[in-house]
């Protein structure tokens, strides 16, 4: 919800935890989100918005009609202009149409605007399209649609230290936000931000079938030309390019040989 001031300042006014509306309606729903509430705030702050208010979606809020919700926006949050997505519906059971919102707006004193679909090269840009791209490993299309490199943030945790034994020590990431979408299994060239610095890295997302890792999904990155202890530190991984799918090799030696090739490919990507 944005106010209608003309001058642009970067000010975050309120921040609430914002559960997915489906999590409220279906308690067992496990969403795959492109960003956490904190990440949304960070991204919005870079655009120069005046204020940002995230409303917690509750059972009580879910029972409001569209008119009642708009009245809440008018009375409590002083909203005088409401921009609605071209395919967005709100209110209990999402029963009303955009024409209804316009009629309610005239009654309440809220100017209603409808945002048009955003397209790139005739492709309609949407969160669903971005999810499909990421789940297929197409991080470059995701970057084009998002306007920034998709990223994972979390904490460096200890792993099995197999990479260290084969000459490719890795930092294992535990993603902080449990509903963050994890891109497709495979190997990626990534930009690593940790300990206040930026590095090149090759990331593996998968189950490490060559060493029989079982059903535990691992997110581990080999940081090029890096040495140091970064356990328990925060780390961000920005996806640059998909290199290859996960493969089960017949031996550890074959895995090592492939990792050398992956490293060469990663260096080429950054060059």
Short mmCIF file of C-alpha atoms in Angstrom, two decimals:
data_model
loop_
_atom_site.label_atom_id
_atom_site.label_comp_id
_atom_site.label_asym_id
_atom_site.label_seq_id
_atom_site.Cartn_x
_atom_site.Cartn_y
_atom_site.Cartn_z
CA UNK A 1 0.00 0.00 0.00
CA UNK A 2 1.60 3.23 -1.13
CA UNK A 3 0.62 6.75 -0.19
CA UNK A 4 0.21 9.42 -2.84
CA UNK A 5 3.04 11.79 -1.94
CA UNK A 6 4.94 13.07 -4.94
CA UNK A 7 8.35 13.38 -3.32
CA UNK A 8 10.31 10.16 -3.06
CA UNK A 9 11.98 9.08 0.15
CA UNK A 10 13.15 5.65 1.23
CA UNK A 11 11.40 5.08 4.51
CA UNK A 12 10.09 1.82 5.91
CA UNK A 13 7.22 2.67 8.21
CA UNK A 14 5.65 -0.59 9.35
CA UNK A 15 6.64 -4.24 9.07
CA UNK A 16 4.43 -7.16 9.99
CA UNK A 17 4.90 -10.87 9.35
CA UNK A 18 2.88 -11.57 6.22
CA UNK A 19 1.65 -15.17 5.89
CA UNK A 20 0.40 -16.40 2.55
CA UNK A 21 -3.38 -16.11 2.33
CA UNK A 22 -3.51 -19.79 1.42
CA UNK A 23 -1.68 -20.62 4.66
CA UNK A 24 -4.54 -19.00 6.55
CA UNK A 25 -7.25 -20.75 4.52
CA UNK A 26 -5.34 -24.08 4.37
CA UNK A 27 -3.14 -24.61 7.41
CA UNK A 28 -1.17 -27.42 5.73
CA UNK A 29 -0.32 -25.38 2.62
CA UNK A 30 3.41 -25.12 1.96
CA UNK A 31 4.00 -22.15 -0.36
CA UNK A 32 7.05 -21.65 -2.57
CA UNK A 33 7.70 -17.93 -2.34
CA UNK A 34 10.14 -15.83 -4.36
CA UNK A 35 10.98 -13.60 -1.39
CA UNK A 36 10.49 -13.40 2.35
CA UNK A 37 8.71 -10.39 3.91
CA UNK A 38 12.12 -8.98 4.91
CA UNK A 39 13.44 -9.44 1.38
CA UNK A 40 10.36 -7.69 -0.04
CA UNK A 41 11.07 -4.74 2.24
CA UNK A 42 14.72 -4.65 1.12
CA UNK A 43 13.74 -4.72 -2.57
CA UNK A 44 11.03 -2.10 -2.14
CA UNK A 45 13.38 0.20 -0.24
CA UNK A 46 15.61 0.31 -3.33
CA UNK A 47 12.77 1.70 -5.48
CA UNK A 48 12.27 4.90 -3.50
CA UNK A 49 8.74 4.27 -2.21
CA UNK A 50 7.48 6.62 0.49
CA UNK A 51 6.11 4.06 2.94
CA UNK A 52 5.37 0.36 3.01
CA UNK A 53 2.80 -1.37 5.21
CA UNK A 54 2.42 -5.14 5.15
CA UNK A 55 -0.94 -6.24 6.49
CA UNK A 56 -1.01 -9.58 8.32
CA UNK A 57 -3.57 -11.79 6.58
CA UNK A 58 -5.71 -13.25 9.37
CA UNK A 59 -8.90 -15.29 9.60
CA UNK A 60 -10.73 -12.09 10.54
CA UNK A 61 -9.35 -10.25 7.52
CA UNK A 62 -10.27 -13.17 5.24
CA UNK A 63 -13.95 -12.78 6.18
CA UNK A 64 -14.18 -9.13 5.11
CA UNK A 65 -16.04 -8.32 1.93
CA UNK A 66 -14.25 -6.25 -0.68
CA UNK A 67 -16.19 -3.18 0.45
CA UNK A 68 -15.30 -3.77 4.11
CA UNK A 69 -11.64 -4.25 3.22
CA UNK A 70 -11.56 -1.03 1.20
CA UNK A 71 -13.26 0.77 4.07
CA UNK A 72 -10.52 -0.50 6.38
CA UNK A 73 -7.90 0.88 3.98
CA UNK A 74 -9.68 4.22 3.86
CA UNK A 75 -10.35 4.63 7.58
CA UNK A 76 -7.26 3.12 9.19
CA UNK A 77 -4.55 3.61 6.57
CA UNK A 78 -5.83 6.77 4.84
CA UNK A 79 -5.61 5.17 1.41
CA UNK A 80 -6.94 7.52 -1.26
CA UNK A 81 -5.66 5.72 -4.36
CA UNK A 82 -5.70 1.94 -4.80
CA UNK A 83 -3.78 0.26 -7.62
CA UNK A 84 -5.05 -3.24 -8.36
CA UNK A 85 -3.35 -5.91 -10.45
CA UNK A 86 -4.99 -6.71 -13.79
CA UNK A 87 -5.97 -10.23 -12.62
CA UNK A 88 -6.25 -9.56 -8.87
CA UNK A 89 -9.38 -10.23 -6.82
CA UNK A 90 -9.91 -9.59 -3.13
CA UNK A 91 -12.65 -9.76 -0.52
CA UNK A 92 -14.41 -12.79 0.98
CA UNK A 93 -14.60 -15.56 -1.64
CA UNK A 94 -13.24 -12.99 -4.14
CA UNK A 95 -16.79 -12.59 -5.39
CA UNK A 96 -16.62 -9.01 -6.72
CA UNK A 97 -15.18 -7.69 -9.95
CA UNK A 98 -13.02 -4.68 -10.82
CA UNK A 99 -16.19 -2.75 -11.71
CA UNK A 100 -17.44 -3.39 -8.17
CA UNK A 101 -14.16 -2.04 -6.73
CA UNK A 102 -14.56 1.12 -8.81
CA UNK A 103 -18.13 1.58 -7.55
CA UNK A 104 -17.05 1.09 -3.94
CA UNK A 105 -14.19 3.49 -4.52
CA UNK A 106 -16.56 6.22 -5.68
CA UNK A 107 -18.67 5.70 -2.54
CA UNK A 108 -15.68 5.75 -0.18
CA UNK A 109 -13.56 8.40 -1.89
CA UNK A 110 -10.79 6.07 -3.13
CA UNK A 111 -9.50 6.47 -6.69
CA UNK A 112 -9.14 3.01 -8.28
CA UNK A 113 -6.54 2.20 -10.92
CA UNK A 114 -5.90 -1.12 -12.65
CA UNK A 115 -2.34 -2.11 -13.51
CA UNK A 116 -1.87 -3.67 -16.92
CA UNK A 117 -0.05 -6.96 -17.45
CA UNK A 118 3.71 -6.46 -17.80
CA UNK A 119 5.25 -8.25 -20.77
CA UNK A 120 8.73 -8.83 -22.10
CA UNK A 121 9.10 -9.94 -25.69
CA UNK A 122 5.39 -10.88 -25.68
CA UNK A 123 5.84 -13.03 -22.56
CA UNK A 124 3.55 -12.14 -19.69
CA UNK A 125 5.69 -11.60 -16.59
CA UNK A 126 4.21 -13.11 -13.45
CA UNK A 127 5.33 -14.86 -10.27
CA UNK A 128 4.05 -18.13 -11.76
CA UNK A 129 6.24 -17.70 -14.84
CA UNK A 130 9.25 -16.91 -12.64
CA UNK A 131 8.61 -19.99 -10.50
CA UNK A 132 8.41 -22.19 -13.59
CA UNK A 133 11.71 -20.80 -14.83
CA UNK A 134 13.48 -21.38 -11.51
CA UNK A 135 12.08 -24.89 -11.09
CA UNK A 136 13.46 -25.78 -14.51
CA UNK A 137 16.88 -24.23 -13.76
CA UNK A 138 16.35 -21.32 -16.16
CA UNK A 139 17.77 -18.69 -13.81
CA UNK A 140 18.58 -16.31 -16.68
CA UNK A 141 14.91 -16.01 -17.66
CA UNK A 142 14.05 -15.55 -13.98
CA UNK A 143 16.62 -12.75 -13.79
CA UNK A 144 15.13 -11.08 -16.87
CA UNK A 145 11.63 -11.16 -15.40
CA UNK A 146 12.65 -10.15 -11.87
CA UNK A 147 15.08 -7.41 -12.83
CA UNK A 148 17.68 -8.84 -10.43
CA UNK A 149 19.47 -12.12 -9.83
CA UNK A 150 17.37 -14.57 -7.86
CA UNK A 151 19.05 -15.30 -4.55
CA UNK A 152 19.00 -17.51 -1.49
CA UNK A 153 19.96 -16.19 1.93
CA UNK A 154 20.78 -18.17 5.01
CA UNK A 155 23.38 -19.36 7.47
CA UNK A 156 26.53 -21.38 6.80
CA UNK A 157 26.27 -24.69 8.65
CA UNK A 158 28.59 -27.67 9.00
CA UNK A 159 28.19 -30.51 6.52
CA UNK A 160 29.80 -33.89 5.94
CA UNK A 161 33.06 -32.23 4.78
CA UNK A 162 33.29 -34.56 1.80
CA UNK A 163 34.21 -31.65 -0.48
CA UNK A 164 37.22 -30.83 1.65
CA UNK A 165 38.49 -34.40 1.29
CA UNK A 166 38.33 -34.29 -2.52
CA UNK A 167 39.90 -30.84 -2.92
CA UNK A 168 36.69 -28.79 -3.24
CA UNK A 169 35.72 -27.51 0.22
CA UNK A 170 32.16 -26.25 0.32
CA UNK A 171 30.04 -24.00 2.48
CA UNK A 172 26.66 -25.52 3.24
CA UNK A 173 23.72 -23.11 3.28
CA UNK A 174 20.69 -23.44 5.52
CA UNK A 175 18.07 -21.14 4.02
CA UNK A 176 16.59 -18.88 6.70
CA UNK A 177 13.09 -18.49 5.23
CA UNK A 178 11.36 -21.90 5.17
CA UNK A 179 9.03 -21.06 2.27
CA UNK A 180 11.70 -19.72 -0.08
CA UNK A 181 11.60 -21.43 -3.47
CA UNK A 182 14.71 -23.55 -4.10
CA UNK A 183 15.64 -23.67 -7.81
CA UNK A 184 15.95 -26.90 -9.73
CA UNK A 185 18.48 -29.52 -8.68
CA UNK A 186 21.76 -29.01 -10.52
CA UNK A 187 25.02 -27.08 -10.62
CA UNK A 188 25.10 -23.29 -11.00
CA UNK A 189 27.55 -20.44 -11.31
CA UNK A 190 26.71 -18.09 -8.44
CA UNK A 191 27.88 -14.86 -6.85
CA UNK A 192 28.60 -15.37 -3.16
CA UNK A 193 28.26 -12.63 -0.55
CA UNK A 194 29.69 -13.54 2.83
CA UNK A 195 31.77 -11.88 5.54
CA UNK A 196 31.29 -8.48 3.91
CA UNK A 197 32.88 -9.53 0.63
CA UNK A 198 31.85 -10.89 -2.75
CA UNK A 199 33.19 -14.02 -4.44
CA UNK A 200 32.64 -16.28 -7.43
CA UNK A 201 31.29 -19.71 -6.66
CA UNK A 202 29.94 -22.94 -8.10
CA UNK A 203 26.83 -24.17 -6.35
CA UNK A 204 25.39 -27.65 -6.15
CA UNK A 205 21.76 -28.21 -5.22
CA UNK A 206 20.90 -31.87 -4.91
CA UNK A 207 21.17 -35.18 -3.13
CA UNK A 208 24.82 -36.02 -3.94
CA UNK A 209 24.00 -39.45 -5.44
CA UNK A 210 27.65 -40.37 -6.10
CA UNK A 211 28.34 -40.53 -2.35
CA UNK A 212 24.89 -41.91 -1.40
CA UNK A 213 23.73 -38.87 0.53
CA UNK A 214 20.19 -40.22 0.85
CA UNK A 215 17.10 -38.00 0.83
CA UNK A 216 18.70 -34.92 2.40
CA UNK A 217 18.74 -32.01 -0.04
CA UNK A 218 22.04 -30.15 0.17
CA UNK A 219 22.79 -26.58 -0.92
CA UNK A 220 26.57 -26.30 -0.96
CA UNK A 221 28.85 -23.85 -2.69
CA UNK A 222 32.54 -24.06 -3.52
CA UNK A 223 33.85 -20.49 -3.29
CA UNK A 224 36.63 -19.87 -5.78
CA UNK A 225 39.98 -18.66 -4.42
CA UNK A 226 38.63 -18.51 -0.88
CA UNK A 227 40.02 -19.75 2.40
CA UNK A 228 38.61 -19.07 5.82
CA UNK A 229 36.16 -20.11 8.50
CA UNK A 230 32.66 -18.77 7.81
CA UNK A 231 30.60 -21.20 9.88
CA UNK A 232 27.47 -19.62 11.41
CA UNK A 233 27.85 -16.53 9.24
CA UNK A 234 25.14 -15.15 6.95
CA UNK A 235 25.57 -15.85 3.25
CA UNK A 236 23.75 -14.84 0.09
CA UNK A 237 23.94 -16.79 -3.16
CA UNK A 238 22.94 -14.98 -6.38
CA UNK A 239 22.18 -17.28 -9.31
CA UNK A 240 24.04 -16.32 -12.48
CA UNK A 241 23.85 -19.33 -14.80
CA UNK A 242 22.81 -22.98 -14.82
CA UNK A 243 25.76 -25.23 -15.66
CA UNK A 244 24.44 -28.79 -15.68
CA UNK A 245 21.97 -31.19 -14.05
CA UNK A 246 22.96 -33.42 -11.13
CA UNK A 247 24.59 -36.67 -12.25
CA UNK A 248 25.43 -39.89 -10.44
CA UNK A 249 29.01 -40.82 -11.36
CA UNK A 250 30.45 -44.32 -11.24
CA UNK A 251 33.32 -43.22 -9.01
CA UNK A 252 34.51 -40.33 -6.86
CA UNK A 253 37.37 -39.79 -9.34
CA UNK A 254 34.85 -39.14 -12.11
CA UNK A 255 33.07 -36.68 -9.82
CA UNK A 256 36.33 -34.84 -9.13
CA UNK A 257 37.11 -34.64 -12.85
CA UNK A 258 33.67 -33.16 -13.53
CA UNK A 259 34.06 -30.64 -10.71
CA UNK A 260 37.26 -29.37 -12.32
CA UNK A 261 35.26 -28.87 -15.53
CA UNK A 262 32.53 -27.10 -13.56
CA UNK A 263 35.11 -24.77 -12.09
CA UNK A 264 36.42 -23.92 -15.56
CA UNK A 265 32.88 -23.23 -16.76
CA UNK A 266 32.18 -21.03 -13.75
CA UNK A 267 35.29 -18.95 -14.46
CA UNK A 268 34.16 -18.56 -18.11
CA UNK A 269 30.72 -17.38 -16.99
CA UNK A 270 32.22 -14.59 -14.91
CA UNK A 271 34.69 -13.64 -17.63
#
